[in-house]
mmCIF file of C-alpha atoms in Angstrom:
data_model
loop_
_atom_site.group_PDB
_atom_site.id
_atom_site.type_symbol
_atom_site.label_atom_id
_atom_site.label_comp_id
_atom_site.label_asym_id
_atom_site.label_seq_id
_atom_site.Cartn_x
_atom_site.Cartn_y
_atom_site.Cartn_z
ATOM 1 C CA MET A 78 -140.274 -186.357 42.055
ATOM 2 C CA ASN A 79 -140.206 -183.313 44.272
ATOM 3 C CA ASN A 80 -138.522 -183.052 47.757
ATOM 4 C CA SER A 81 -141.806 -183.311 49.580
ATOM 5 C CA THR A 82 -142.519 -186.643 47.855
ATOM 6 C CA ILE A 83 -139.216 -188.120 48.723
ATOM 7 C CA SER A 84 -139.508 -186.784 52.279
ATOM 8 C CA ASN A 85 -142.953 -188.256 52.588
ATOM 9 C CA GLY A 86 -141.789 -191.658 51.264
ATOM 10 C CA SER A 87 -138.848 -191.712 53.820
ATOM 11 C CA LYS A 88 -141.247 -190.904 56.658
ATOM 12 C CA ASN A 89 -143.904 -193.518 55.454
ATOM 13 C CA LYS A 90 -140.982 -196.128 55.308
ATOM 14 C CA HIS A 91 -139.723 -195.128 58.794
ATOM 15 C CA VAL A 92 -143.256 -195.472 60.285
ATOM 16 C CA TRP A 93 -143.814 -198.829 58.585
ATOM 17 C CA ASP A 94 -140.409 -200.122 59.788
ATOM 18 C CA ARG A 95 -141.183 -198.895 63.354
ATOM 19 C CA ASN A 96 -144.570 -200.570 63.354
ATOM 20 C CA TYR A 97 -143.039 -203.817 61.836
ATOM 21 C CA GLN A 98 -140.583 -203.945 64.596
ATOM 22 C CA ASP A 99 -143.462 -203.402 67.256
ATOM 23 C CA LEU A 100 -145.364 -206.311 65.404
ATOM 24 C CA LYS A 101 -142.229 -208.566 65.597
ATOM 25 C CA ALA A 102 -141.869 -207.713 69.405
ATOM 26 C CA TYR A 103 -145.673 -208.616 69.610
ATOM 27 C CA HIS A 104 -144.983 -211.989 67.759
ATOM 28 C CA THR A 105 -142.088 -212.724 70.014
ATOM 29 C CA LYS A 106 -144.063 -212.220 73.095
ATOM 30 C CA PHE A 107 -147.356 -213.707 72.261
ATOM 31 C CA GLY A 108 -146.427 -216.200 69.487
ATOM 32 C CA ASP A 109 -148.693 -214.805 66.840
ATOM 33 C CA CYS A 110 -149.568 -211.457 64.894
ATOM 34 C CA LEU A 111 -153.140 -211.409 66.095
ATOM 35 C CA VAL A 112 -152.800 -207.989 67.743
ATOM 36 C CA PRO A 113 -156.289 -206.704 68.761
ATOM 37 C CA SER A 114 -157.495 -203.588 67.153
ATOM 38 C CA VAL A 115 -157.884 -202.013 70.816
ATOM 39 C CA PHE A 116 -154.591 -203.019 72.190
ATOM 40 C CA LEU A 117 -153.980 -201.194 75.293
ATOM 41 C CA LEU A 118 -150.340 -201.839 75.578
ATOM 42 C CA ASN A 119 -149.758 -200.143 72.284
ATOM 43 C CA PRO A 120 -152.824 -198.631 70.748
ATOM 44 C CA LYS A 121 -151.062 -197.416 67.531
ATOM 45 C CA LEU A 122 -149.950 -201.063 66.804
ATOM 46 C CA GLY A 123 -153.482 -202.241 67.239
ATOM 47 C CA ARG A 124 -154.717 -199.674 64.736
ATOM 48 C CA TRP A 125 -151.840 -200.192 62.358
ATOM 49 C CA VAL A 126 -152.322 -204.048 62.227
ATOM 50 C CA ASN A 127 -156.153 -203.649 62.047
ATOM 51 C CA ASN A 128 -155.805 -201.368 58.821
ATOM 52 C CA LEU A 129 -153.012 -203.526 57.372
ATOM 53 C CA ARG A 130 -155.088 -206.737 57.872
ATOM 54 C CA GLY A 131 -158.074 -205.039 56.033
ATOM 55 C CA GLN A 132 -155.720 -203.972 53.257
ATOM 56 C CA TYR A 133 -154.099 -207.219 52.894
ATOM 57 C CA LYS A 134 -157.575 -209.120 52.811
ATOM 58 C CA ARG A 135 -158.794 -206.837 50.112
ATOM 59 C CA TYR A 136 -155.460 -207.410 48.064
ATOM 60 C CA GLN A 137 -155.989 -211.153 48.428
ATOM 61 C CA LYS A 138 -159.494 -210.767 46.959
ATOM 62 C CA LYS A 139 -158.020 -208.703 44.175
ATOM 63 C CA GLU A 140 -160.341 -205.894 45.115
ATOM 64 C CA VAL A 141 -157.597 -203.162 45.452
ATOM 65 C CA LEU A 142 -153.931 -202.874 44.972
ATOM 66 C CA LEU A 143 -151.939 -203.380 48.179
ATOM 67 C CA GLN A 144 -149.868 -200.316 49.205
ATOM 68 C CA LEU A 145 -146.872 -202.455 50.283
ATOM 69 C CA ASN A 146 -143.719 -203.340 48.337
ATOM 70 C CA PRO A 147 -142.875 -207.092 47.729
ATOM 71 C CA ARG A 148 -140.190 -206.744 50.591
ATOM 72 C CA GLN A 149 -142.827 -205.753 53.132
ATOM 73 C CA ILE A 150 -145.108 -208.648 52.125
ATOM 74 C CA GLU A 151 -142.198 -211.024 52.482
ATOM 75 C CA LEU A 152 -141.496 -209.621 56.014
ATOM 76 C CA LEU A 153 -145.080 -209.955 57.082
ATOM 77 C CA ASN A 154 -145.307 -213.632 55.700
ATOM 78 C CA GLU A 155 -142.097 -214.445 57.522
ATOM 79 C CA ILE A 156 -143.822 -213.778 60.919
ATOM 80 C CA GLY A 157 -147.134 -215.399 59.997
ATOM 81 C CA PHE A 158 -149.094 -212.300 59.524
ATOM 82 C CA VAL A 159 -152.721 -213.279 58.346
#
């Protein structure tokens, strides 16, 4: 594994963690994880959740491998992500 791979992996983890914290804040405020895909208060969160939801649904149907690790799936399940 080269340095760019390690750096990119760290960046992706940081981005995922930041988005997850935003999703948790949304959940606390609104009581669910149903962020609209066009969410004016945080457009990046809306796009991230919309993309994540599509990935998760395809994973549940066994159509593709989910690009999340087991801990990320566990964290999403803890806050009722669907």
